[in-house]
Coordinates of C-alpha atoms and ligand atoms in Angstrom, one line a residue:
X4 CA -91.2 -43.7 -35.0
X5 CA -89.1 -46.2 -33.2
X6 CA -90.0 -49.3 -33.9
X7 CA -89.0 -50.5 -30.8
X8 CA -91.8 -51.5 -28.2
X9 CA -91.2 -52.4 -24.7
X10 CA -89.6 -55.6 -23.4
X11 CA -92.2 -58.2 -22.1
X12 CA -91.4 -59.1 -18.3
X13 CA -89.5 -62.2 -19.1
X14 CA -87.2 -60.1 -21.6
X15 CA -85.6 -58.2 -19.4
X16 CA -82.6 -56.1 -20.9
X17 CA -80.5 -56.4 -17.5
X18 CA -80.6 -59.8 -17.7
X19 CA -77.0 -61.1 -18.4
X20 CA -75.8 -61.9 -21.8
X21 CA -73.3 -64.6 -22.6
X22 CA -70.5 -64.0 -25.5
X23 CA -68.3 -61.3 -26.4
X24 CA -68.5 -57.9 -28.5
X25 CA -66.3 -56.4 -31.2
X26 CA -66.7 -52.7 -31.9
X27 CA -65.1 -50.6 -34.9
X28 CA -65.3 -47.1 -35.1
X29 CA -64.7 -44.7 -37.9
X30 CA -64.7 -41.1 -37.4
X31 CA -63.9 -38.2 -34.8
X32 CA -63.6 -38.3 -30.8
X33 CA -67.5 -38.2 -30.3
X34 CA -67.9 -41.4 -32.0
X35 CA -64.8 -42.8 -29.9
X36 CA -66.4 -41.5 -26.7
X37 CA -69.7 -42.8 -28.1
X38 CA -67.9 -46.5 -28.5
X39 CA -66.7 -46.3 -25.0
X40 CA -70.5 -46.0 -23.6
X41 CA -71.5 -48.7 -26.0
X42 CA -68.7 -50.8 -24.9
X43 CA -69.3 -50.2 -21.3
X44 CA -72.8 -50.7 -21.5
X45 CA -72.3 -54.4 -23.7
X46 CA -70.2 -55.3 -20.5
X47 CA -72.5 -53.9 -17.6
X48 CA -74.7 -57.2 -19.5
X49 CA -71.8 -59.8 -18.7
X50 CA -70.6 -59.4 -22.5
X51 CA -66.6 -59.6 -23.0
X52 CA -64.6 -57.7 -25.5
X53 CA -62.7 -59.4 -28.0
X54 CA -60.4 -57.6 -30.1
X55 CA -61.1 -59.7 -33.6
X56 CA -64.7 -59.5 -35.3
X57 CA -64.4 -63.4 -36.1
X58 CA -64.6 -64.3 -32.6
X59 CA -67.6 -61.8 -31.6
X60 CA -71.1 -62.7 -31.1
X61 CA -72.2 -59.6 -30.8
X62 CA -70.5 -56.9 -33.8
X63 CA -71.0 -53.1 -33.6
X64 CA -70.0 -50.6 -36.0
X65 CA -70.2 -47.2 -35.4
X66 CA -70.2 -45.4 -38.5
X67 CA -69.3 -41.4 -39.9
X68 CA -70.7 -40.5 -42.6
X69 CA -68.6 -36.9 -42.9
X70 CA -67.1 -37.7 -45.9
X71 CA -67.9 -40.6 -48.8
X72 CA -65.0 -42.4 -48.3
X73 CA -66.0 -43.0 -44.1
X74 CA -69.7 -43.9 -45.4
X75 CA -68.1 -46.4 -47.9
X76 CA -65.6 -47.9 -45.4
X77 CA -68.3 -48.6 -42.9
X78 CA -70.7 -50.3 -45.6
X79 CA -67.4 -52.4 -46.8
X80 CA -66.9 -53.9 -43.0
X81 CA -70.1 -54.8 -43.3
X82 CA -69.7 -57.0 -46.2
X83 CA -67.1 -58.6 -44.5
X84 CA -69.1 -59.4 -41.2
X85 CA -71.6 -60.8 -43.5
X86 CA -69.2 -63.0 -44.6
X87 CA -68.1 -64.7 -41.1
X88 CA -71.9 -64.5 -40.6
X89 CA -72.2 -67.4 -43.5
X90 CA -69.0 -68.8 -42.3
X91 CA -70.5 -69.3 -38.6
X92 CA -73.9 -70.9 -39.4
X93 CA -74.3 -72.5 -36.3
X94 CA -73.8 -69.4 -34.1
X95 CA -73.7 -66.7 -35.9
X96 CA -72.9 -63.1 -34.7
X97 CA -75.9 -60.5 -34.1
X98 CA -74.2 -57.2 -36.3
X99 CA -75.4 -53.8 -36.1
X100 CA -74.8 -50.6 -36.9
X101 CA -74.7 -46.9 -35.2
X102 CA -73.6 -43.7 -35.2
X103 CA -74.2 -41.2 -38.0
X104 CA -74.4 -43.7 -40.6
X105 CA -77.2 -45.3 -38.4
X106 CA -78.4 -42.1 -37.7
X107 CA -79.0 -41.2 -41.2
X108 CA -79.9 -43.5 -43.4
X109 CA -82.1 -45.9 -40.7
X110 CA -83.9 -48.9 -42.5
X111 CA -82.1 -48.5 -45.6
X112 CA -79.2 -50.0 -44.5
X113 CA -80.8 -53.5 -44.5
X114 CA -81.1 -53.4 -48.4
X115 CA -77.4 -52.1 -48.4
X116 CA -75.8 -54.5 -46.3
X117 CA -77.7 -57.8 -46.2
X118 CA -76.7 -59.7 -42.8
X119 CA -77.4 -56.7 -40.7
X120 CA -79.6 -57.2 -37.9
X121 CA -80.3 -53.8 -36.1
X122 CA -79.7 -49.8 -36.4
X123 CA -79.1 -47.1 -33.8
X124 CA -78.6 -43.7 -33.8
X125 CA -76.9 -41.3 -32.3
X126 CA -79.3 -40.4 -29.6
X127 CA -80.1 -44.3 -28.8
X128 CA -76.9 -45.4 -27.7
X129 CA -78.4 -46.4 -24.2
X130 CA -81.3 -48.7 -25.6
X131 CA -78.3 -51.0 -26.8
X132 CA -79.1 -53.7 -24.4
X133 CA -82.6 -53.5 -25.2
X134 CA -81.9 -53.6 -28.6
X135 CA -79.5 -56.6 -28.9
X136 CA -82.3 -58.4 -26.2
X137 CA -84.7 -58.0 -28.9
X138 CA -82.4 -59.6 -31.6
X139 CA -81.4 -62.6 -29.8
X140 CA -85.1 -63.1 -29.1
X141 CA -85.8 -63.7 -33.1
X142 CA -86.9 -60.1 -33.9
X143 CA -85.6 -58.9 -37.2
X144 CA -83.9 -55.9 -38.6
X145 CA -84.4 -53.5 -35.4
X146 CA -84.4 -49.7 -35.9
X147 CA -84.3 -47.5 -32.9
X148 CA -82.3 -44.0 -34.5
X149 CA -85.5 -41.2 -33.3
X150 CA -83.6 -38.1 -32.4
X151 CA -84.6 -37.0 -28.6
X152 CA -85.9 -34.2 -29.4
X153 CA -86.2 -32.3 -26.2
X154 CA -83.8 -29.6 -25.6
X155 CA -82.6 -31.0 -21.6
X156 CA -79.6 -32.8 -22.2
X157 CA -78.3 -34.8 -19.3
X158 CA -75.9 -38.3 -19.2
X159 CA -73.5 -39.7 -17.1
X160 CA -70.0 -40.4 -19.1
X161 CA -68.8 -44.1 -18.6
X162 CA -65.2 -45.6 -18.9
X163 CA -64.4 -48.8 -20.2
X164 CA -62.2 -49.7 -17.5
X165 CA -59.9 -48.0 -15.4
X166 CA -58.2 -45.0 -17.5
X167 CA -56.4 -41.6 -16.8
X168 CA -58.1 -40.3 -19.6
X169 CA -61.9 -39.9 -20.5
X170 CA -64.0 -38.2 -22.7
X171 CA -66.8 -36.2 -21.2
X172 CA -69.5 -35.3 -23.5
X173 CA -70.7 -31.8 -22.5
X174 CA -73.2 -30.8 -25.7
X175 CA -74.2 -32.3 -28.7
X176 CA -75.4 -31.1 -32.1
X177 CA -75.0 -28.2 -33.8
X178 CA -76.9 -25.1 -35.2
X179 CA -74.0 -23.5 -37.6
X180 CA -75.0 -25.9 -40.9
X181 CA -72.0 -25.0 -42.7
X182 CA -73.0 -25.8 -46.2
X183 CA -70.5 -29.0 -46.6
X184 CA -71.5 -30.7 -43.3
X185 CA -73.7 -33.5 -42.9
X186 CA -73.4 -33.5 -38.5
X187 CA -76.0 -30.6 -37.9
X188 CA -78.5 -33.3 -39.6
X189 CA -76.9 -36.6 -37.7
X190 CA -76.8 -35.3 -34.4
X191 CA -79.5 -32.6 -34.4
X192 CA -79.8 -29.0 -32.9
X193 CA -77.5 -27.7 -29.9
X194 CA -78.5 -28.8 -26.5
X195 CA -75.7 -28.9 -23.4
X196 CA -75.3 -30.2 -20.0
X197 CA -75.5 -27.9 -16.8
X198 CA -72.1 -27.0 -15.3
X199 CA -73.3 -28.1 -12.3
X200 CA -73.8 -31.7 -13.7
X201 CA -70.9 -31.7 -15.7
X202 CA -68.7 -31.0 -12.8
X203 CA -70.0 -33.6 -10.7
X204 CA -69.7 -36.0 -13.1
X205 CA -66.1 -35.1 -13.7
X206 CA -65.0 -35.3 -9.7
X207 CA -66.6 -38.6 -9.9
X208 CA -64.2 -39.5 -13.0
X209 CA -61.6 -37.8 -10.9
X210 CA -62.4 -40.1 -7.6
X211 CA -61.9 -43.2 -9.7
X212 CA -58.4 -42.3 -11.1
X213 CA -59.2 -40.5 -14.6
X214 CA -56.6 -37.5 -14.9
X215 CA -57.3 -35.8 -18.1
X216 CA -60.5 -34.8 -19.4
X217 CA -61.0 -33.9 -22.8
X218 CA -64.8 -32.3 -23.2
X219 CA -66.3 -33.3 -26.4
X220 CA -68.8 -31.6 -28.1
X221 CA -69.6 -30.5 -32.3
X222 CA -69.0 -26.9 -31.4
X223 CA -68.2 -26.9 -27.4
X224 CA -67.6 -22.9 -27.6
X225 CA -71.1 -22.4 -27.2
X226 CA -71.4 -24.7 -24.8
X227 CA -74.1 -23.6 -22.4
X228 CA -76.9 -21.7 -24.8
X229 CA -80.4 -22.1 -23.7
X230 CA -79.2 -23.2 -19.9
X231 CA -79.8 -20.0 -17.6
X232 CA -77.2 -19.3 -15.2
X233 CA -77.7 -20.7 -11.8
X234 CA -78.2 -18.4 -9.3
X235 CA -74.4 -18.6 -7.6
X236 CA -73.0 -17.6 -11.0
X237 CA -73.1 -13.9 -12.3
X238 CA -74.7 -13.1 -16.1
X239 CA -71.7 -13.3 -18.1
X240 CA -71.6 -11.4 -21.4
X241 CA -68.5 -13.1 -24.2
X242 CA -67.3 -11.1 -26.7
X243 CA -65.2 -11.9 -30.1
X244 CA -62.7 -10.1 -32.4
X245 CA -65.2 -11.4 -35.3
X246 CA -68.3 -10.4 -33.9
X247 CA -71.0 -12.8 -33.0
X248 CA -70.4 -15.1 -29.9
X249 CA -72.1 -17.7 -28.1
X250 CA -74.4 -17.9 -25.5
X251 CA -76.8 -15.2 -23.8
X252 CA -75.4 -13.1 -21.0
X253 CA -78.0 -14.7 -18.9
X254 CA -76.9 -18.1 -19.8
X255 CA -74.3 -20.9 -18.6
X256 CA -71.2 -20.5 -21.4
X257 CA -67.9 -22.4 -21.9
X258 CA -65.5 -20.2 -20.3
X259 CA -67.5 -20.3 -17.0
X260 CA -67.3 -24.4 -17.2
X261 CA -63.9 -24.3 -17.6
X262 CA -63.3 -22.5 -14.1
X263 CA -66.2 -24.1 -12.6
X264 CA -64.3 -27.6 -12.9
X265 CA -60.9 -26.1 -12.2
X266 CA -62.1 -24.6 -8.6
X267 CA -63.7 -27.6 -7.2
X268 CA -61.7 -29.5 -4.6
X269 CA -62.9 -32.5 -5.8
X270 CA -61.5 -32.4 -9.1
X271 CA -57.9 -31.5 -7.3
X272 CA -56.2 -34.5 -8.8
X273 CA -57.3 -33.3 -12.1
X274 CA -53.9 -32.6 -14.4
X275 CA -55.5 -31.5 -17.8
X276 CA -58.6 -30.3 -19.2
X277 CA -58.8 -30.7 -23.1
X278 CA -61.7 -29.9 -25.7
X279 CA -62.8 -30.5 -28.8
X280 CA -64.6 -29.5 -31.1
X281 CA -64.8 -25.0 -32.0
X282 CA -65.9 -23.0 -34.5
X283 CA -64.2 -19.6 -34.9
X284 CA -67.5 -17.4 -34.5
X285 CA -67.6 -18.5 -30.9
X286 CA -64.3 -18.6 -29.6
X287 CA -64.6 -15.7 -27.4
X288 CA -62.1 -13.6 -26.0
X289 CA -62.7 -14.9 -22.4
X290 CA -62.6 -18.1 -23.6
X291 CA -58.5 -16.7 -25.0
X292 CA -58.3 -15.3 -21.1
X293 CA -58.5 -18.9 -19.6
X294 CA -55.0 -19.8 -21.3
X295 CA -53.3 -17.0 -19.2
X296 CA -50.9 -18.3 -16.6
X297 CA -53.1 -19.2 -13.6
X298 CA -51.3 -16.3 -11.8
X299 CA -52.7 -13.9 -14.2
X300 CA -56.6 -15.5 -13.5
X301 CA -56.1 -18.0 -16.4
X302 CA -57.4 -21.7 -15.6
X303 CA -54.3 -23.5 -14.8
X304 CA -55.8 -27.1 -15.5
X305 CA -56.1 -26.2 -19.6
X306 CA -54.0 -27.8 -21.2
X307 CA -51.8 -25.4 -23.9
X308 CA -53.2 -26.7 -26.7
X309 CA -56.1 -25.9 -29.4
X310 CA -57.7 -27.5 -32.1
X311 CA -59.9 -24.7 -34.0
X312 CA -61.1 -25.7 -37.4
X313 CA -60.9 -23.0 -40.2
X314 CA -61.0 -25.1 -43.3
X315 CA -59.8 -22.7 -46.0
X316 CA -57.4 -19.5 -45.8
X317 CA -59.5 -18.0 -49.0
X318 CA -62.5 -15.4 -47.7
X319 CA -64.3 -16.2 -51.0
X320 CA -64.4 -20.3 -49.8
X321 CA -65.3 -19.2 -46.5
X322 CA -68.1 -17.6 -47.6
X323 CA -68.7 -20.3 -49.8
X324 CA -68.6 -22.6 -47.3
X325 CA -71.3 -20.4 -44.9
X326 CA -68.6 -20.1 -42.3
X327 CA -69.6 -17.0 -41.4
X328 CA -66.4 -15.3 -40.8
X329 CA -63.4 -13.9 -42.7
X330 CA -59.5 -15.4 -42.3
X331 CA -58.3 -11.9 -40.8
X332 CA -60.4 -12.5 -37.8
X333 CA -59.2 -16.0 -37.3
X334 CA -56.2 -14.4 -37.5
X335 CA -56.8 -11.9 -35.2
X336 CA -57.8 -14.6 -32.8
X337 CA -54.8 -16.8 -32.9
X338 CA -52.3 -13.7 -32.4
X339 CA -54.2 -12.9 -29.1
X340 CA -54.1 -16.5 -28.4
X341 CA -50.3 -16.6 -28.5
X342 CA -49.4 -13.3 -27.0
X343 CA -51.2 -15.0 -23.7
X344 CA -50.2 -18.1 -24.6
X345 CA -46.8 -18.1 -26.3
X346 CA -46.0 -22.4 -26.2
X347 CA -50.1 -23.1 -27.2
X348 CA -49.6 -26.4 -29.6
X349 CA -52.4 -25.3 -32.5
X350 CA -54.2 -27.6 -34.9
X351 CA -56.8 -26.9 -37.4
X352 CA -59.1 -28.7 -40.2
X353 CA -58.8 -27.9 -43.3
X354 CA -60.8 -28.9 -46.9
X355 CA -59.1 -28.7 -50.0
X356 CA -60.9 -29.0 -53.7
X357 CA -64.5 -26.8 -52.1
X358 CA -66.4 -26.1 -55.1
X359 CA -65.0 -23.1 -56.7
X360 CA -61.5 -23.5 -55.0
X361 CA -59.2 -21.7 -57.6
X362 CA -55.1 -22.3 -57.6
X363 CA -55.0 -18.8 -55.9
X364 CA -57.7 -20.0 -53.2
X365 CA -55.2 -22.9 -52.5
X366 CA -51.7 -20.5 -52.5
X367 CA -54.4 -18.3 -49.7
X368 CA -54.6 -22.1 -47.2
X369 CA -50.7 -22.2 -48.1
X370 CA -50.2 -19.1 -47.1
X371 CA -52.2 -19.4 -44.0
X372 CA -50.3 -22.3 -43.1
X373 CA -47.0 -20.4 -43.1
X374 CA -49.0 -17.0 -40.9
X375 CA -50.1 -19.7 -38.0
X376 CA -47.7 -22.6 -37.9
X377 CA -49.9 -25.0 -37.3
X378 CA -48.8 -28.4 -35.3
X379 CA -50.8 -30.4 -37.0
X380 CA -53.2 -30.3 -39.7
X381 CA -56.5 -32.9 -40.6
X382 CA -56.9 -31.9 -43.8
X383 CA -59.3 -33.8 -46.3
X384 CA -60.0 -33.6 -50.9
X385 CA -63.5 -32.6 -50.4
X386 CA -67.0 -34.5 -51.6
X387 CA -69.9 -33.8 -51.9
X388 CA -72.6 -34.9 -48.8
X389 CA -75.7 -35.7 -50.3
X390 CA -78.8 -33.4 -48.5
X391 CA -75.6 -30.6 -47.6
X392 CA -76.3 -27.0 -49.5
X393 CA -73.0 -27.3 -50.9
X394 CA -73.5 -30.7 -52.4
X395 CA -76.1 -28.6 -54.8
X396 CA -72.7 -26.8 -56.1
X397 CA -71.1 -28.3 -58.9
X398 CA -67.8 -29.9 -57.7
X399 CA -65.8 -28.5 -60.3
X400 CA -62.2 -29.3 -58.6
X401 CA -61.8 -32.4 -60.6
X402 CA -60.4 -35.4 -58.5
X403 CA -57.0 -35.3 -60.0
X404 CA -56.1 -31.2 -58.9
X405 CA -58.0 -31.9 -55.4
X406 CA -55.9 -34.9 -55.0
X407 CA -52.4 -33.0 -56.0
X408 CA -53.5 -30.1 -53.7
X409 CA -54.0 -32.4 -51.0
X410 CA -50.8 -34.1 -51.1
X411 CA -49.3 -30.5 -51.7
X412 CA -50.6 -29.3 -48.5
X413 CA -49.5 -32.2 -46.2
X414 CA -46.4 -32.0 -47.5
X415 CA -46.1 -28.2 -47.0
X416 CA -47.1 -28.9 -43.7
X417 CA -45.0 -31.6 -42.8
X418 CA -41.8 -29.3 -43.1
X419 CA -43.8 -26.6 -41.0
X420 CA -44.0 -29.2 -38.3
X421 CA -40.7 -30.1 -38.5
X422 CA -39.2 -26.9 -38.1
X423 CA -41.5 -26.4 -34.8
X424 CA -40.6 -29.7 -33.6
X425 CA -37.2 -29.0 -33.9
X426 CA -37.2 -26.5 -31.0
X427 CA -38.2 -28.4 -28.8
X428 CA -35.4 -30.7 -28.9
X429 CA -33.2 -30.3 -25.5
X430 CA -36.6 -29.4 -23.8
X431 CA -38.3 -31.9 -20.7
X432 CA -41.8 -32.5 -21.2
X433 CA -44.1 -33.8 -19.3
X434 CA -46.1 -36.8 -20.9
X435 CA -49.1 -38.4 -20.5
X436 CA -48.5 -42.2 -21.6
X437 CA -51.3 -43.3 -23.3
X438 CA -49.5 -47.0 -24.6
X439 CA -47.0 -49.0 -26.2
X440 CA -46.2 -47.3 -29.6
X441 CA -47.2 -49.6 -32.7
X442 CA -43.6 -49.0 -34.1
X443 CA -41.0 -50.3 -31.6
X444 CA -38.3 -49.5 -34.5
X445 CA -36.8 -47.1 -31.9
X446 CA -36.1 -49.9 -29.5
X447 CA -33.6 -51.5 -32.2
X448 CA -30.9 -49.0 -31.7
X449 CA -31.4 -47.8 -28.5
X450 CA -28.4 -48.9 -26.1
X451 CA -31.7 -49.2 -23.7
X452 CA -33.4 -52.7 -23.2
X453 CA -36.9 -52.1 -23.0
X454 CA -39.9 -50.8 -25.0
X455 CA -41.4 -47.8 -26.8
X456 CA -43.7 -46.1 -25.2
X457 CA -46.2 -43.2 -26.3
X458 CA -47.9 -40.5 -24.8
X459 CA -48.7 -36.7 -25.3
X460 CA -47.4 -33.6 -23.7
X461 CA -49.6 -30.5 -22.8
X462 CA -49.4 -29.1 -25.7
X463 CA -51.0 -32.3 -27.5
X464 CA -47.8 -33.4 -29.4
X465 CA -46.8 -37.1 -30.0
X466 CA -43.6 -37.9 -27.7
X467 CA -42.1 -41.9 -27.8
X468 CA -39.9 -43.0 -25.6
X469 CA -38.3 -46.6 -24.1
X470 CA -38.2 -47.7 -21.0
X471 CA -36.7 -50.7 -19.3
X472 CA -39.9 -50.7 -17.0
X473 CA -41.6 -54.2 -17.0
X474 CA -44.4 -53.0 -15.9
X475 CA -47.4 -50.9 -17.3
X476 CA -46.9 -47.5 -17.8
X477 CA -50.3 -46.4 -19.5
X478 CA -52.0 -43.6 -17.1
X479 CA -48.9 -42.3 -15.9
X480 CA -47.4 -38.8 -16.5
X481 CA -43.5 -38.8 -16.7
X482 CA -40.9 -36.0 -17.6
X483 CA -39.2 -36.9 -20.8
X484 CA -36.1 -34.8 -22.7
X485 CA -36.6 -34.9 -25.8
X486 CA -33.5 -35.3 -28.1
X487 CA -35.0 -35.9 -32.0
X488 CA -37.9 -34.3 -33.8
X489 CA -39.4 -35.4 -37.2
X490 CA -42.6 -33.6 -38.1
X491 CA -45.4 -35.8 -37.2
X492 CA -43.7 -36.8 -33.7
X493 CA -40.7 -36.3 -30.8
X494 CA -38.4 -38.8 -29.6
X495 CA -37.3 -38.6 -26.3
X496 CA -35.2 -40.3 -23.2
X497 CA -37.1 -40.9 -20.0
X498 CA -35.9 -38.8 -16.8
X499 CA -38.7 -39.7 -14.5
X500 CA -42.1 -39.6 -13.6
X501 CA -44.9 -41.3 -11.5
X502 CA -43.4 -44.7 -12.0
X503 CA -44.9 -47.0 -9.2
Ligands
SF4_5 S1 -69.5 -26.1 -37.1 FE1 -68.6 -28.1 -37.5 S2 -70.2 -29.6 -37.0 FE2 -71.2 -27.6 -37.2 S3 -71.9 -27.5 -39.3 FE3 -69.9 -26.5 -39.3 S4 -68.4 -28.2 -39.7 FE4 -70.4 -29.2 -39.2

């Protein structure tokens, strides 16, 4: 149980807080949308971001706990809050903790990281004013991380500020419990959002200037099981190369989201629809259709790009790892993807060092590196999760081969990249900018004045460019040619764009 009760009249959680608020997130694009609601709803209360800890009164971490090293990093931070929290005696800040790490390990945190004040999960994000009311009225170590465990699932996505871009969180959980992963236990069982809601909430985006969505989800392909259709939407039945798919044929599914946002006039000004995450058992072949030109009934707002995990290229791992599928069909699947599809930008996840992985396991992800020509790989040495079926294997890849595969593999990679990149030098893109690049190297020996700017073209790759613009140029799409390639990003001279 929550041990959370309800505010007393004269605690009201919309009354206005003073101060500011520091969030740090670890982990994927849920968590990053997640941190935008927190940060939105910290400021709906009058709080102010800041972009140091040290000058926060109010510090959030939201934690991942996918792999050791993430759980570690987010426990580390918050021995270094509790140090500014002795260094500030008279006004110390109120630090607390979400996410899946919240999530997960609830009220043992406080023994873990002394200084903490309160814990969330991943289902309470909205009671964070309530929560931080409760602090800052003297109550100690606060834990509200219940799962909602009602299978409706409906939300409003908020944007911290004005953006062109926004996360819109369509379903959450997941129901394939691969054996490595912790998330089908930190974010609980599938449950999605009606189309009809979903759309409305993205023409309201839309009406406020956001021009990319990406929809976020653990598994987004079976986005729509358990909602029946609405009545103005035939039963729609998805099929797959591999077998099993998705939803019911009576029930809302992905593909059917995807066209419902790209025929509503309200979402006109829409540019590009992106989502993440998939799992290869319910990628469906109509799902594949959607990436057809728009003049052969494809949805001409998706963006070329797609980020399908597959996580080994050995069957025997696969199975290992209860994925539930076999590489030929993924391979099946990204051939049909490219004949409809030829420029589709690809990225995958990948785990090296699985308990059992043999050398020829590994030469089998090589090899399925060189068969897909990935853009861009995450790829991770694995470790054991505790409470995850796999973590009951013994991890017999000892750290020192997981770590030279790992390196192997990025580096294999790398030139894979690089090659790809290569032809697309001579080619305009059109870019999103999403800021000023961290590295303004580029600027240094450019016979153009200005500065490096960053930003992502349809097909999700990295494209920096300068401009002598003094003003702003984050939100607006330009045309860029691109003139270098290295394998991890594209250089580029500005031709024009929306520059106001
Ligand atoms: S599909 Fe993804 S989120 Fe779900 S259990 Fe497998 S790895 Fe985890």
């Amino acid at each position: 149980m929550n041990d959370l009760v309800n505010l007393s009249e004269n605690q009201s959680s919309s009354e206005p807080v003073n101060g500011r608020f520091y969030i740090k997130t670890f982990g994927c694009q849920m968590n990053v949308a997640d941190s935008e609601r927190m940060a939105s709803l910290l400021a709906e209360q009058g709080l102010e971001p800041t972009e140091e800890a040290k000058d926060a009164d109010v510090v959030i971490i939201n934690g991942c706990t996918v792999r050791e090293k993430a759980v570690h990093k987010a426990l580390s931070t918050l021995g270094q809050l509790r140090e500014i929290k002795n260094r500030k005696k008279k006004s110390p800040p109120i630090i607390g903790i979400g996410g899946c790490v919240g999530q997960l390990d609830k009220a043992t945190l406080f023994k873990k990281a002394p200084g903490l004040d309160f814990v969330f999960g991943t289902d309470t994000i909205d009671n964070l004013p309530e929560i931080i009311h409760r602090v800052k009225n003297g109550e100690k170590h606060v834990v509200y991380a219940d799962f909602d465990t009602s299978m409706d699932y409906s939300t409003e996505t908020k944007v911290f500020g004005h953006k062109a871009q926004a996360f819109v969180n369509i379903m959450k959980g997941c129901d394939k419990y691969c054996t490595y992963c912790i998330v089908p236990y930190t974010r609980g069982k599938e449950k999605s959002r009606t189309i009809d809601e979903v759309v409305d909430d993205i023409a309201r985006l839309v009406a406020t200037g956001v021009r990319e969505v990406t929809l976020l989800g653990q598994n987004v392909n079976s986005f729509g099981k358990g909602n029946s259709n609405q009545k103005n939407r035939q039963p729609m039945e998805l099929h797959n190369v591999i077998g099993k798919v998705g939803p019911r044929a009576g029930e809302e599914n992905f593909p059917q989201l995807l066209r419902a946002i790209d025929s509503d006039p309200r979402c006109e000004a829409l540019r590009r629809i992106r989502f993440t995450s998939s799992h290869p058992l319910d990628f469906s072949d109509e799902l594949i259709e959607c990436y057809a030109p728009a003049s052969q009934g494809g949805v001409s707002r998706l963006s070329p790009y797609l980020h399908l995990p597959v996580q080994s290229g050995s069957n025997q791992v696969l199975q290992k790892m209860g994925r539930h599928h076999k590489i030929e069909g993924y391979f099946a699947q990204m051939d049909r993807l490219r004949e409809i599809c030829p420029d589709v930008g690809l990225s995958t996840d990948l785990i090296v060092g699985f308990p059992t992985e043999t050398e020829e396991d590994f030469q089998e992800t090589l090899r399925l590196l060189d068969r897909v020509q990935f853009d861009n790989i995450y790829a991770f040495a694995y470790s054991p999760r505790p409470g995850t079926r796999a973590a009951k294997l013994p991890d017999d890849v000892s750290a020192k081969v997981k770590n030279e595969r790992l390196n192997h593999l990025l580096k294999y990679q790398l030139e894979i990249a690089e090659k790809l990149y290569k032809t697309r030098v001579g080619k305009v893109m059109e870019i999103l900018v999403e800021g000023e690049a961290k590295n303004q190297k580029m600027a240094s020996t450019s016979s153009i004045v200005g500065r490096v700017w960053t930003g992502k073209t349809p097909c999700h790759r990295v494209v920096n460019f300068i401009s002598d613009s003094p003003r702003s140029l984050v939100g607006q799409f330009v045309q860029v040619k691109i003139t270098e390639a290295t394998g991890l990003s594209l250089q580029g001279e500005l031709i024009t764009g929306d520059l106001q």
